[in-house]
Amino acid sequence: MTRNELLAFMRSERYAVQASVSARGRPQAAVVGIAVSDAFEIVFDTLDSTRKAVNLRANPGVAFVIGGTGEGDERTVQYEGTADVPEGAERERLQRLYFDRFPDGKDRQAWPGLIYVRVKPSWIRYSNFNVQPPQIVEFDLSTLNAP
């Protein structure tokens, strides 16, 4: 599994399960539509009043599970990172990425309180149980940032 193969797999999936922790230490998970940048940043939109947004303001640590939803396809990515809500040029860059993936996202911009959350990775694990022996590859920041 190369860096480019990992990126292609992540981009092949439109949705992910996103997990965060509340200020009281309670887990919360939600399915979100994702777009993935060349730097493995994940971007999704949500309302600033949602539990995930409230949780990420208090604790920006976030995890995702991507894949494993297709019948007979036992490939997944586990992803950990840190979330923020960019403004200005960074927000515009991420919106373009997101709109390329979800053109209907442009219509949601009129929703009061809509935000775009960016997550920068700190660790990624790819698992492929379609093959024997299973293929499990971990990527850290140095591996992800390599050309």
mmCIF file of N, CA and C in Angstrom:
data_model
loop_
_atom_site.group_PDB
_atom_site.id
_atom_site.type_symbol
_atom_site.label_atom_id
_atom_site.label_comp_id
_atom_site.label_asym_id
_atom_site.label_seq_id
_atom_site.Cartn_x
_atom_site.Cartn_y
_atom_site.Cartn_z
ATOM 1 N N MET A 1 0.865 -1.185 0.000
ATOM 2 C CA MET A 1 0.000 0.000 0.000
ATOM 3 C C MET A 1 0.898 1.230 0.000
ATOM 4 N N THR A 2 0.806 2.006 -1.051
ATOM 5 C CA THR A 2 1.575 3.237 -1.150
ATOM 6 C C THR A 2 0.727 4.409 -0.671
ATOM 7 N N ARG A 3 1.385 5.534 -0.512
ATOM 8 C CA ARG A 3 0.696 6.772 -0.132
ATOM 9 C C ARG A 3 -0.398 7.097 -1.152
ATOM 10 N N ASN A 4 -0.079 6.990 -2.444
ATOM 11 C CA ASN A 4 -1.056 7.307 -3.489
ATOM 12 C C ASN A 4 -2.221 6.321 -3.511
ATOM 13 N N GLU A 5 -1.941 5.052 -3.254
ATOM 14 C CA GLU A 5 -3.015 4.052 -3.189
ATOM 15 C C GLU A 5 -3.931 4.343 -1.998
ATOM 16 N N LEU A 6 -3.345 4.744 -0.887
ATOM 17 C CA LEU A 6 -4.140 5.110 0.281
ATOM 18 C C LEU A 6 -5.051 6.285 -0.043
ATOM 19 N N LEU A 7 -4.496 7.308 -0.667
ATOM 20 C CA LEU A 7 -5.280 8.482 -1.029
ATOM 21 C C LEU A 7 -6.418 8.095 -1.979
ATOM 22 N N ALA A 8 -6.136 7.255 -2.961
ATOM 23 C CA ALA A 8 -7.171 6.821 -3.908
ATOM 24 C C ALA A 8 -8.281 6.059 -3.190
ATOM 25 N N PHE A 9 -7.907 5.186 -2.263
ATOM 26 C CA PHE A 9 -8.937 4.451 -1.523
ATOM 27 C C PHE A 9 -9.800 5.407 -0.699
ATOM 28 N N MET A 10 -9.164 6.325 0.014
ATOM 29 C CA MET A 10 -9.928 7.257 0.844
ATOM 30 C C MET A 10 -10.879 8.085 -0.016
ATOM 31 N N ARG A 11 -10.423 8.486 -1.194
ATOM 32 C CA ARG A 11 -11.257 9.289 -2.086
ATOM 33 C C ARG A 11 -12.356 8.468 -2.757
ATOM 34 N N SER A 12 -12.225 7.156 -2.742
ATOM 35 C CA SER A 12 -13.259 6.314 -3.356
ATOM 36 C C SER A 12 -14.503 6.217 -2.474
ATOM 37 N N GLU A 13 -14.381 6.621 -1.242
ATOM 38 C CA GLU A 13 -15.490 6.567 -0.284
ATOM 39 C C GLU A 13 -16.052 7.963 -0.076
ATOM 40 N N ARG A 14 -17.367 8.096 -0.180
ATOM 41 C CA ARG A 14 -18.015 9.412 -0.007
ATOM 42 C C ARG A 14 -18.336 9.730 1.453
ATOM 43 N N TYR A 15 -18.473 8.704 2.271
ATOM 44 C CA TYR A 15 -18.931 8.907 3.647
ATOM 45 C C TYR A 15 -17.993 8.215 4.623
ATOM 46 N N ALA A 16 -17.985 8.731 5.833
ATOM 47 C CA ALA A 16 -17.179 8.154 6.900
ATOM 48 C C ALA A 16 -17.934 8.289 8.212
ATOM 49 N N VAL A 17 -17.600 7.427 9.147
ATOM 50 C CA VAL A 17 -18.097 7.580 10.516
ATOM 51 C C VAL A 17 -17.082 8.439 11.251
ATOM 52 N N GLN A 18 -17.551 9.549 11.774
ATOM 53 C CA GLN A 18 -16.708 10.508 12.495
ATOM 54 C C GLN A 18 -17.013 10.365 13.975
ATOM 55 N N ALA A 19 -15.966 10.304 14.805
ATOM 56 C CA ALA A 19 -16.151 10.144 16.246
ATOM 57 C C ALA A 19 -15.435 11.264 16.996
ATOM 58 N N SER A 20 -16.111 11.770 18.015
ATOM 59 C CA SER A 20 -15.538 12.801 18.873
ATOM 60 C C SER A 20 -15.969 12.512 20.304
ATOM 61 N N VAL A 21 -15.485 13.338 21.217
ATOM 62 C CA VAL A 21 -15.782 13.146 22.638
ATOM 63 C C VAL A 21 -16.359 14.439 23.193
ATOM 64 N N SER A 22 -17.426 14.324 23.947
ATOM 65 C CA SER A 22 -18.049 15.507 24.530
ATOM 66 C C SER A 22 -17.204 16.053 25.668
ATOM 67 N N ALA A 23 -17.537 17.251 26.110
ATOM 68 C CA ALA A 23 -16.827 17.868 27.238
ATOM 69 C C ALA A 23 -16.951 17.015 28.504
ATOM 70 N N ARG A 24 -17.980 16.185 28.574
ATOM 71 C CA ARG A 24 -18.172 15.290 29.719
ATOM 72 C C ARG A 24 -17.534 13.921 29.510
ATOM 73 N N GLY A 25 -16.804 13.772 28.401
ATOM 74 C CA GLY A 25 -16.104 12.516 28.145
ATOM 75 C C GLY A 25 -16.960 11.443 27.505
ATOM 76 N N ARG A 26 -18.111 11.814 26.993
ATOM 77 C CA ARG A 26 -18.994 10.835 26.357
ATOM 78 C C ARG A 26 -18.697 10.745 24.864
ATOM 79 N N PRO A 27 -18.688 9.518 24.320
ATOM 80 C CA PRO A 27 -18.433 9.370 22.887
ATOM 81 C C PRO A 27 -19.636 9.790 22.061
ATOM 82 N N GLN A 28 -19.365 10.239 20.857
ATOM 83 C CA GLN A 28 -20.417 10.600 19.908
ATOM 84 C C GLN A 28 -19.889 10.275 18.523
ATOM 85 N N ALA A 29 -20.741 9.683 17.696
ATOM 86 C CA ALA A 29 -20.347 9.345 16.332
ATOM 87 C C ALA A 29 -21.436 9.783 15.372
ATOM 88 N N ALA A 30 -21.030 10.105 14.143
ATOM 89 C CA ALA A 30 -21.969 10.522 13.117
ATOM 90 C C ALA A 30 -21.400 10.161 11.752
ATOM 91 N N VAL A 31 -22.278 9.921 10.813
ATOM 92 C CA VAL A 31 -21.860 9.727 9.430
ATOM 93 C C VAL A 31 -21.790 11.102 8.779
ATOM 94 N N VAL A 32 -20.664 11.374 8.116
ATOM 95 C CA VAL A 32 -20.474 12.657 7.439
ATOM 96 C C VAL A 32 -19.981 12.410 6.017
ATOM 97 N N GLY A 33 -20.348 13.308 5.115
ATOM 98 C CA GLY A 33 -19.807 13.292 3.770
ATOM 99 C C GLY A 33 -18.437 13.930 3.794
ATOM 100 N N ILE A 34 -17.457 13.265 3.168
ATOM 101 C CA ILE A 34 -16.081 13.751 3.262
ATOM 102 C C ILE A 34 -15.465 14.013 1.889
ATOM 103 N N ALA A 35 -14.555 14.968 1.883
ATOM 104 C CA ALA A 35 -13.638 15.180 0.770
ATOM 105 C C ALA A 35 -12.235 15.105 1.365
ATOM 106 N N VAL A 36 -11.280 14.608 0.572
ATOM 107 C CA VAL A 36 -9.928 14.380 1.069
ATOM 108 C C VAL A 36 -8.934 15.130 0.179
ATOM 109 N N SER A 37 -8.089 15.953 0.799
ATOM 110 C CA SER A 37 -7.090 16.725 0.056
ATOM 111 C C SER A 37 -5.863 15.866 -0.240
ATOM 112 N N ASP A 38 -4.972 16.390 -1.071
ATOM 113 C CA ASP A 38 -3.718 15.698 -1.378
ATOM 114 C C ASP A 38 -2.859 15.497 -0.130
ATOM 115 N N ALA A 39 -3.079 16.336 0.892
ATOM 116 C CA ALA A 39 -2.331 16.239 2.148
ATOM 117 C C ALA A 39 -3.073 15.394 3.186
ATOM 118 N N PHE A 40 -4.088 14.641 2.734
ATOM 119 C CA PHE A 40 -4.885 13.770 3.588
ATOM 120 C C PHE A 40 -5.737 14.526 4.597
ATOM 121 N N GLU A 41 -5.955 15.826 4.372
ATOM 122 C CA GLU A 41 -6.910 16.550 5.203
ATOM 123 C C GLU A 41 -8.307 16.054 4.831
ATOM 124 N N ILE A 42 -9.151 15.901 5.820
ATOM 125 C CA ILE A 42 -10.555 15.576 5.588
ATOM 126 C C ILE A 42 -11.359 16.833 5.848
ATOM 127 N N VAL A 43 -12.311 17.122 4.965
ATOM 128 C CA VAL A 43 -13.205 18.261 5.169
ATOM 129 C C VAL A 43 -14.643 17.773 5.087
ATOM 130 N N PHE A 44 -15.465 18.291 5.996
ATOM 131 C CA PHE A 44 -16.904 18.022 5.962
ATOM 132 C C PHE A 44 -17.633 19.260 6.431
ATOM 133 N N ASP A 45 -18.913 19.353 6.062
ATOM 134 C CA ASP A 45 -19.709 20.478 6.549
ATOM 135 C C ASP A 45 -20.669 19.992 7.622
ATOM 136 N N THR A 46 -21.036 20.914 8.492
ATOM 137 C CA THR A 46 -21.989 20.625 9.556
ATOM 138 C C THR A 46 -22.502 21.954 10.097
ATOM 139 N N LEU A 47 -23.542 21.904 10.858
ATOM 140 C CA LEU A 47 -24.023 23.108 11.530
ATOM 141 C C LEU A 47 -23.230 23.322 12.812
ATOM 142 N N ASP A 48 -22.989 24.578 13.149
ATOM 143 C CA ASP A 48 -22.193 24.860 14.349
ATOM 144 C C ASP A 48 -22.899 24.466 15.639
ATOM 145 N N SER A 49 -24.178 24.124 15.562
ATOM 146 C CA SER A 49 -24.935 23.713 16.749
ATOM 147 C C SER A 49 -24.966 22.198 16.944
ATOM 148 N N THR A 50 -24.408 21.420 16.005
ATOM 149 C CA THR A 50 -24.455 19.961 16.142
ATOM 150 C C THR A 50 -23.553 19.497 17.278
ATOM 151 N N ARG A 51 -23.824 18.302 17.766
ATOM 152 C CA ARG A 51 -22.985 17.748 18.833
ATOM 153 C C ARG A 51 -21.533 17.644 18.389
ATOM 154 N N LYS A 52 -21.305 17.216 17.141
ATOM 155 C CA LYS A 52 -19.920 17.065 16.680
ATOM 156 C C LYS A 52 -19.197 18.402 16.697
ATOM 157 N N ALA A 53 -19.861 19.475 16.264
ATOM 158 C CA ALA A 53 -19.223 20.798 16.249
ATOM 159 C C ALA A 53 -18.929 21.269 17.674
ATOM 160 N N VAL A 54 -19.868 21.103 18.564
ATOM 161 C CA VAL A 54 -19.679 21.495 19.970
ATOM 162 C C VAL A 54 -18.521 20.695 20.572
ATOM 163 N N ASN A 55 -18.517 19.378 20.318
ATOM 164 C CA ASN A 55 -17.448 18.524 20.847
ATOM 165 C C ASN A 55 -16.079 18.961 20.335
ATOM 166 N N LEU A 56 -15.991 19.232 19.027
ATOM 167 C CA LEU A 56 -14.694 19.554 18.428
ATOM 168 C C LEU A 56 -14.182 20.926 18.843
ATOM 169 N N ARG A 57 -15.078 21.829 19.218
ATOM 170 C CA ARG A 57 -14.627 23.117 19.766
ATOM 171 C C ARG A 57 -13.980 22.896 21.138
ATOM 172 N N ALA A 58 -14.536 21.992 21.924
ATOM 173 C CA ALA A 58 -14.005 21.738 23.268
ATOM 174 C C ALA A 58 -12.770 20.834 23.226
ATOM 175 N N ASN A 59 -12.742 19.891 22.298
ATOM 176 C CA ASN A 59 -11.638 18.938 22.172
ATOM 177 C C ASN A 59 -11.478 18.624 20.695
ATOM 178 N N PRO A 60 -10.454 19.162 20.033
ATOM 179 C CA PRO A 60 -10.327 19.006 18.589
ATOM 180 C C PRO A 60 -9.869 17.623 18.123
ATOM 181 N N GLY A 61 -9.634 16.704 19.052
ATOM 182 C CA GLY A 61 -9.263 15.351 18.661
ATOM 183 C C GLY A 61 -10.451 14.642 18.019
ATOM 184 N N VAL A 62 -10.199 13.990 16.878
ATOM 185 C CA VAL A 62 -11.279 13.363 16.122
ATOM 186 C C VAL A 62 -10.758 12.090 15.471
ATOM 187 N N ALA A 63 -11.667 11.141 15.264
ATOM 188 C CA ALA A 63 -11.325 9.900 14.581
ATOM 189 C C ALA A 63 -12.384 9.598 13.531
ATOM 190 N N PHE A 64 -11.975 8.868 12.503
ATOM 191 C CA PHE A 64 -12.876 8.444 11.443
ATOM 192 C C PHE A 64 -12.658 6.970 11.151
ATOM 193 N N VAL A 65 -13.693 6.315 10.673
ATOM 194 C CA VAL A 65 -13.577 5.025 10.007
ATOM 195 C C VAL A 65 -14.145 5.228 8.615
ATOM 196 N N ILE A 66 -13.344 4.875 7.623
ATOM 197 C CA ILE A 66 -13.702 5.056 6.221
ATOM 198 C C ILE A 66 -13.696 3.689 5.565
ATOM 199 N N GLY A 67 -14.735 3.378 4.806
ATOM 200 C CA GLY A 67 -14.789 2.123 4.062
ATOM 201 C C GLY A 67 -15.501 1.024 4.816
ATOM 202 N N GLY A 68 -15.395 -0.176 4.260
ATOM 203 C CA GLY A 68 -16.031 -1.332 4.879
ATOM 204 C C GLY A 68 -17.528 -1.397 4.688
ATOM 205 N N THR A 69 -18.056 -0.600 3.767
ATOM 206 C CA THR A 69 -19.510 -0.548 3.604
ATOM 207 C C THR A 69 -20.008 -1.345 2.405
ATOM 208 N N GLY A 70 -19.122 -1.693 1.483
ATOM 209 C CA GLY A 70 -19.540 -2.441 0.304
ATOM 210 C C GLY A 70 -19.626 -3.930 0.597
ATOM 211 N N GLU A 71 -20.628 -4.565 0.070
ATOM 212 C CA GLU A 71 -20.809 -6.011 0.261
ATOM 213 C C GLU A 71 -19.552 -6.750 -0.188
ATOM 214 N N GLY A 72 -18.963 -7.507 0.726
ATOM 215 C CA GLY A 72 -17.790 -8.302 0.404
ATOM 216 C C GLY A 72 -16.482 -7.530 0.350
ATOM 217 N N ASP A 73 -16.504 -6.239 0.620
ATOM 218 C CA ASP A 73 -15.277 -5.436 0.604
ATOM 219 C C ASP A 73 -14.870 -5.165 2.042
ATOM 220 N N GLU A 74 -13.800 -5.804 2.461
ATOM 221 C CA GLU A 74 -13.355 -5.672 3.844
ATOM 222 C C GLU A 74 -12.083 -4.835 3.936
ATOM 223 N N ARG A 75 -12.145 -3.638 3.341
ATOM 224 C CA ARG A 75 -11.042 -2.677 3.432
ATOM 225 C C ARG A 75 -11.537 -1.464 4.215
ATOM 226 N N THR A 76 -10.716 -1.004 5.147
ATOM 227 C CA THR A 76 -11.070 0.173 5.937
ATOM 228 C C THR A 76 -9.839 1.031 6.194
ATOM 229 N N VAL A 77 -10.125 2.274 6.523
ATOM 230 C CA VAL A 77 -9.105 3.191 7.021
ATOM 231 C C VAL A 77 -9.559 3.671 8.385
ATOM 232 N N GLN A 78 -8.669 3.569 9.351
ATOM 233 C CA GLN A 78 -8.856 4.211 10.643
ATOM 234 C C GLN A 78 -7.980 5.458 10.610
ATOM 235 N N TYR A 79 -8.542 6.576 11.025
ATOM 236 C CA TYR A 79 -7.882 7.871 10.844
ATOM 237 C C TYR A 79 -8.035 8.654 12.132
ATOM 238 N N GLU A 80 -6.941 9.209 12.624
ATOM 239 C CA GLU A 80 -6.977 10.101 13.784
ATOM 240 C C GLU A 80 -6.348 11.429 13.401
ATOM 241 N N GLY A 81 -6.908 12.506 13.950
ATOM 242 C CA GLY A 81 -6.361 13.811 13.635
ATOM 243 C C GLY A 81 -6.908 14.903 14.526
ATOM 244 N N THR A 82 -6.644 16.131 14.106
ATOM 245 C CA THR A 82 -7.037 17.318 14.855
ATOM 246 C C THR A 82 -7.880 18.216 13.957
ATOM 247 N N ALA A 83 -9.021 18.646 14.488
ATOM 248 C CA ALA A 83 -9.987 19.439 13.723
ATOM 249 C C ALA A 83 -9.835 20.929 14.000
ATOM 250 N N ASP A 84 -10.164 21.712 12.968
ATOM 251 C CA ASP A 84 -10.300 23.153 13.122
ATOM 252 C C ASP A 84 -11.348 23.635 12.125
ATOM 253 N N VAL A 85 -11.692 24.908 12.234
ATOM 254 C CA VAL A 85 -12.663 25.529 11.328
ATOM 255 C C VAL A 85 -11.947 26.704 10.663
ATOM 256 N N PRO A 86 -11.369 26.465 9.494
ATOM 257 C CA PRO A 86 -10.583 27.515 8.834
ATOM 258 C C PRO A 86 -11.446 28.670 8.340
ATOM 259 N N GLU A 87 -10.801 29.796 8.190
ATOM 260 C CA GLU A 87 -11.446 31.000 7.649
ATOM 261 C C GLU A 87 -10.641 31.480 6.447
ATOM 262 N N GLY A 88 -11.179 32.464 5.753
ATOM 263 C CA GLY A 88 -10.459 33.130 4.673
ATOM 264 C C GLY A 88 -10.089 32.202 3.529
ATOM 265 N N ALA A 89 -8.848 32.347 3.045
ATOM 266 C CA ALA A 89 -8.371 31.597 1.880
ATOM 267 C C ALA A 89 -8.371 30.089 2.127
ATOM 268 N N GLU A 90 -8.042 29.678 3.341
ATOM 269 C CA GLU A 90 -8.057 28.243 3.652
ATOM 270 C C GLU A 90 -9.470 27.683 3.566
ATOM 271 N N ARG A 91 -10.422 28.401 4.090
ATOM 272 C CA ARG A 91 -11.815 27.962 3.998
ATOM 273 C C ARG A 91 -12.236 27.850 2.533
ATOM 274 N N GLU A 92 -11.877 28.844 1.728
ATOM 275 C CA GLU A 92 -12.243 28.825 0.308
ATOM 276 C C GLU A 92 -11.615 27.640 -0.412
ATOM 277 N N ARG A 93 -10.359 27.340 -0.107
ATOM 278 C CA ARG A 93 -9.680 26.183 -0.717
ATOM 279 C C ARG A 93 -10.409 24.894 -0.360
ATOM 280 N N LEU A 94 -10.762 24.754 0.890
ATOM 281 C CA LEU A 94 -11.437 23.544 1.344
ATOM 282 C C LEU A 94 -12.862 23.453 0.813
ATOM 283 N N GLN A 95 -13.539 24.578 0.694
ATOM 284 C CA GLN A 95 -14.873 24.573 0.099
ATOM 285 C C GLN A 95 -14.818 24.085 -1.343
ATOM 286 N N ARG A 96 -13.837 24.543 -2.120
ATOM 287 C CA ARG A 96 -13.709 24.086 -3.515
ATOM 288 C C ARG A 96 -13.526 22.570 -3.565
ATOM 289 N N LEU A 97 -12.673 22.063 -2.694
ATOM 290 C CA LEU A 97 -12.450 20.618 -2.609
ATOM 291 C C LEU A 97 -13.755 19.901 -2.270
ATOM 292 N N TYR A 98 -14.464 20.423 -1.294
ATOM 293 C CA TYR A 98 -15.718 19.813 -0.853
ATOM 294 C C TYR A 98 -16.780 19.885 -1.958
ATOM 295 N N PHE A 99 -16.896 21.022 -2.626
ATOM 296 C CA PHE A 99 -17.905 21.190 -3.683
ATOM 297 C C PHE A 99 -17.600 20.318 -4.901
ATOM 298 N N ASP A 100 -16.324 20.046 -5.149
ATOM 299 C CA ASP A 100 -15.984 19.113 -6.233
ATOM 300 C C ASP A 100 -16.555 17.726 -5.932
ATOM 301 N N ARG A 101 -16.557 17.358 -4.682
ATOM 302 C CA ARG A 101 -17.055 16.052 -4.237
ATOM 303 C C ARG A 101 -18.568 16.060 -4.065
ATOM 304 N N PHE A 102 -19.099 17.155 -3.515
ATOM 305 C CA PHE A 102 -20.530 17.292 -3.210
ATOM 306 C C PHE A 102 -21.046 18.610 -3.798
ATOM 307 N N PRO A 103 -21.357 18.629 -5.084
ATOM 308 C CA PRO A 103 -21.838 19.873 -5.705
ATOM 309 C C PRO A 103 -23.057 20.468 -4.999
ATOM 310 N N ASP A 104 -23.899 19.627 -4.397
ATOM 311 C CA ASP A 104 -25.073 20.130 -3.683
ATOM 312 C C ASP A 104 -24.688 20.888 -2.413
ATOM 313 N N GLY A 105 -23.435 20.791 -1.990
ATOM 314 C CA GLY A 105 -22.968 21.532 -0.824
ATOM 315 C C GLY A 105 -23.081 23.032 -1.006
ATOM 316 N N LYS A 106 -23.027 23.485 -2.251
ATOM 317 C CA LYS A 106 -23.169 24.924 -2.520
ATOM 318 C C LYS A 106 -24.533 25.418 -2.052
ATOM 319 N N ASP A 107 -25.567 24.594 -2.231
ATOM 320 C CA ASP A 107 -26.917 24.984 -1.807
ATOM 321 C C ASP A 107 -27.019 25.127 -0.290
ATOM 322 N N ARG A 108 -26.238 24.334 0.446
ATOM 323 C CA ARG A 108 -26.299 24.385 1.915
ATOM 324 C C ARG A 108 -25.638 25.627 2.492
ATOM 325 N N GLN A 109 -24.874 26.362 1.694
ATOM 326 C CA GLN A 109 -24.201 27.561 2.208
ATOM 327 C C GLN A 109 -25.183 28.578 2.772
ATOM 328 N N ALA A 110 -26.419 28.510 2.330
ATOM 329 C CA ALA A 110 -27.435 29.445 2.822
ATOM 330 C C ALA A 110 -27.955 29.056 4.210
ATOM 331 N N TRP A 111 -27.620 27.865 4.671
ATOM 332 C CA TRP A 111 -28.097 27.431 5.982
ATOM 333 C C TRP A 111 -27.418 28.252 7.078
ATOM 334 N N PRO A 112 -28.189 28.807 7.993
ATOM 335 C CA PRO A 112 -27.579 29.545 9.109
ATOM 336 C C PRO A 112 -26.708 28.625 9.966
ATOM 337 N N GLY A 113 -25.506 29.065 10.242
ATOM 338 C CA GLY A 113 -24.620 28.314 11.131
ATOM 339 C C GLY A 113 -23.820 27.209 10.454
ATOM 340 N N LEU A 114 -23.830 27.133 9.127
ATOM 341 C CA LEU A 114 -23.065 26.090 8.444
ATOM 342 C C LEU A 114 -21.571 26.394 8.551
ATOM 343 N N ILE A 115 -20.797 25.385 8.920
ATOM 344 C CA ILE A 115 -19.341 25.520 9.011
ATOM 345 C C ILE A 115 -18.677 24.395 8.223
ATOM 346 N N TYR A 116 -17.412 24.604 7.906
ATOM 347 C CA TYR A 116 -16.598 23.590 7.238
ATOM 348 C C TYR A 116 -15.486 23.199 8.195
ATOM 349 N N VAL A 117 -15.451 21.928 8.537
ATOM 350 C CA VAL A 117 -14.465 21.417 9.475
ATOM 351 C C VAL A 117 -13.351 20.750 8.675
ATOM 352 N N ARG A 118 -12.123 21.131 9.001
ATOM 353 C CA ARG A 118 -10.954 20.483 8.403
ATOM 354 C C ARG A 118 -10.287 19.637 9.481
ATOM 355 N N VAL A 119 -9.860 18.457 9.097
ATOM 356 C CA VAL A 119 -9.113 17.601 10.016
ATOM 357 C C VAL A 119 -7.770 17.282 9.384
ATOM 358 N N LYS A 120 -6.718 17.556 10.146
ATOM 359 C CA LYS A 120 -5.363 17.218 9.707
ATOM 360 C C LYS A 120 -4.971 15.902 10.366
ATOM 361 N N PRO A 121 -4.437 14.974 9.593
ATOM 362 C CA PRO A 121 -4.155 13.648 10.146
ATOM 363 C C PRO A 121 -2.941 13.632 11.066
ATOM 364 N N SER A 122 -2.987 12.722 12.038
ATOM 365 C CA SER A 122 -1.816 12.425 12.845
ATOM 366 C C SER A 122 -1.418 10.959 12.711
ATOM 367 N N TRP A 123 -2.379 10.107 12.319
ATOM 368 C CA TRP A 123 -2.126 8.667 12.194
ATOM 369 C C TRP A 123 -3.222 8.059 11.338
ATOM 370 N N ILE A 124 -2.834 7.143 10.445
ATOM 371 C CA ILE A 124 -3.789 6.442 9.600
ATOM 372 C C ILE A 124 -3.391 4.969 9.531
ATOM 373 N N ARG A 125 -4.376 4.089 9.629
ATOM 374 C CA ARG A 125 -4.144 2.654 9.436
ATOM 375 C C ARG A 125 -5.075 2.157 8.345
ATOM 376 N N TYR A 126 -4.486 1.525 7.333
ATOM 377 C CA TYR A 126 -5.247 0.885 6.264
ATOM 378 C C TYR A 126 -5.273 -0.608 6.548
ATOM 379 N N SER A 127 -6.452 -1.214 6.489
ATOM 380 C CA SER A 127 -6.596 -2.657 6.678
ATOM 381 C C SER A 127 -7.341 -3.248 5.502
ATOM 382 N N ASN A 128 -6.795 -4.331 4.962
ATOM 383 C CA ASN A 128 -7.423 -5.033 3.853
ATOM 384 C C ASN A 128 -7.547 -6.500 4.235
ATOM 385 N N PHE A 129 -8.780 -6.915 4.568
ATOM 386 C CA PHE A 129 -9.043 -8.301 4.923
ATOM 387 C C PHE A 129 -9.609 -9.079 3.736
ATOM 388 N N ASN A 130 -9.524 -8.474 2.526
ATOM 389 C CA ASN A 130 -9.909 -9.180 1.299
ATOM 390 C C ASN A 130 -8.815 -10.141 0.862
ATOM 391 N N VAL A 131 -7.615 -9.978 1.399
ATOM 392 C CA VAL A 131 -6.476 -10.800 1.009
ATOM 393 C C VAL A 131 -5.988 -11.604 2.205
ATOM 394 N N GLN A 132 -5.304 -12.719 1.904
ATOM 395 C CA GLN A 132 -4.716 -13.543 2.954
ATOM 396 C C GLN A 132 -3.225 -13.670 2.695
ATOM 397 N N PRO A 133 -2.394 -13.359 3.635
ATOM 398 C CA PRO A 133 -2.750 -12.807 4.940
ATOM 399 C C PRO A 133 -3.264 -11.376 4.794
ATOM 400 N N PRO A 134 -4.002 -10.904 5.789
ATOM 401 C CA PRO A 134 -4.509 -9.528 5.722
ATOM 402 C C PRO A 134 -3.361 -8.523 5.580
ATOM 403 N N GLN A 135 -3.655 -7.438 4.874
ATOM 404 C CA GLN A 135 -2.684 -6.351 4.702
ATOM 405 C C GLN A 135 -3.058 -5.232 5.662
ATOM 406 N N ILE A 136 -2.144 -4.908 6.559
ATOM 407 C CA ILE A 136 -2.365 -3.822 7.516
ATOM 408 C C ILE A 136 -1.142 -2.917 7.474
ATOM 409 N N VAL A 137 -1.374 -1.651 7.125
ATOM 410 C CA VAL A 137 -0.278 -0.704 6.960
ATOM 411 C C VAL A 137 -0.608 0.556 7.749
ATOM 412 N N GLU A 138 0.333 0.997 8.572
ATOM 413 C CA GLU A 138 0.154 2.232 9.329
ATOM 414 C C GLU A 138 0.976 3.344 8.691
ATOM 415 N N PHE A 139 0.382 4.546 8.707
ATOM 416 C CA PHE A 139 1.022 5.732 8.159
ATOM 417 C C PHE A 139 1.071 6.782 9.265
ATOM 418 N N ASP A 140 2.250 7.327 9.516
ATOM 419 C CA ASP A 140 2.363 8.450 10.444
ATOM 420 C C ASP A 140 2.628 9.709 9.642
ATOM 421 N N LEU A 141 2.824 10.821 10.309
ATOM 422 C CA LEU A 141 3.014 12.091 9.609
ATOM 423 C C LEU A 141 4.181 12.090 8.641
ATOM 424 N N SER A 142 5.304 11.477 9.028
ATOM 425 C CA SER A 142 6.462 11.471 8.135
ATOM 426 C C SER A 142 6.179 10.682 6.872
ATOM 427 N N THR A 143 5.453 9.583 6.968
ATOM 428 C CA THR A 143 5.089 8.793 5.797
ATOM 429 C C THR A 143 4.089 9.534 4.925
ATOM 430 N N LEU A 144 3.121 10.170 5.546
ATOM 431 C CA LEU A 144 2.093 10.886 4.781
ATOM 432 C C LEU A 144 2.657 12.102 4.059
ATOM 433 N N ASN A 145 3.667 12.736 4.645
ATOM 434 C CA ASN A 145 4.238 13.939 4.050
ATOM 435 C C ASN A 145 5.336 13.643 3.034
ATOM 436 N N ALA A 146 5.710 12.369 2.895
ATOM 437 C CA ALA A 146 6.744 12.009 1.920
ATOM 438 C C ALA A 146 6.191 12.160 0.500
ATOM 439 N N PRO A 147 7.063 12.509 -0.440
ATOM 440 C CA PRO A 147 6.577 12.669 -1.835
ATOM 441 C C PRO A 147 6.117 11.357 -2.449
#
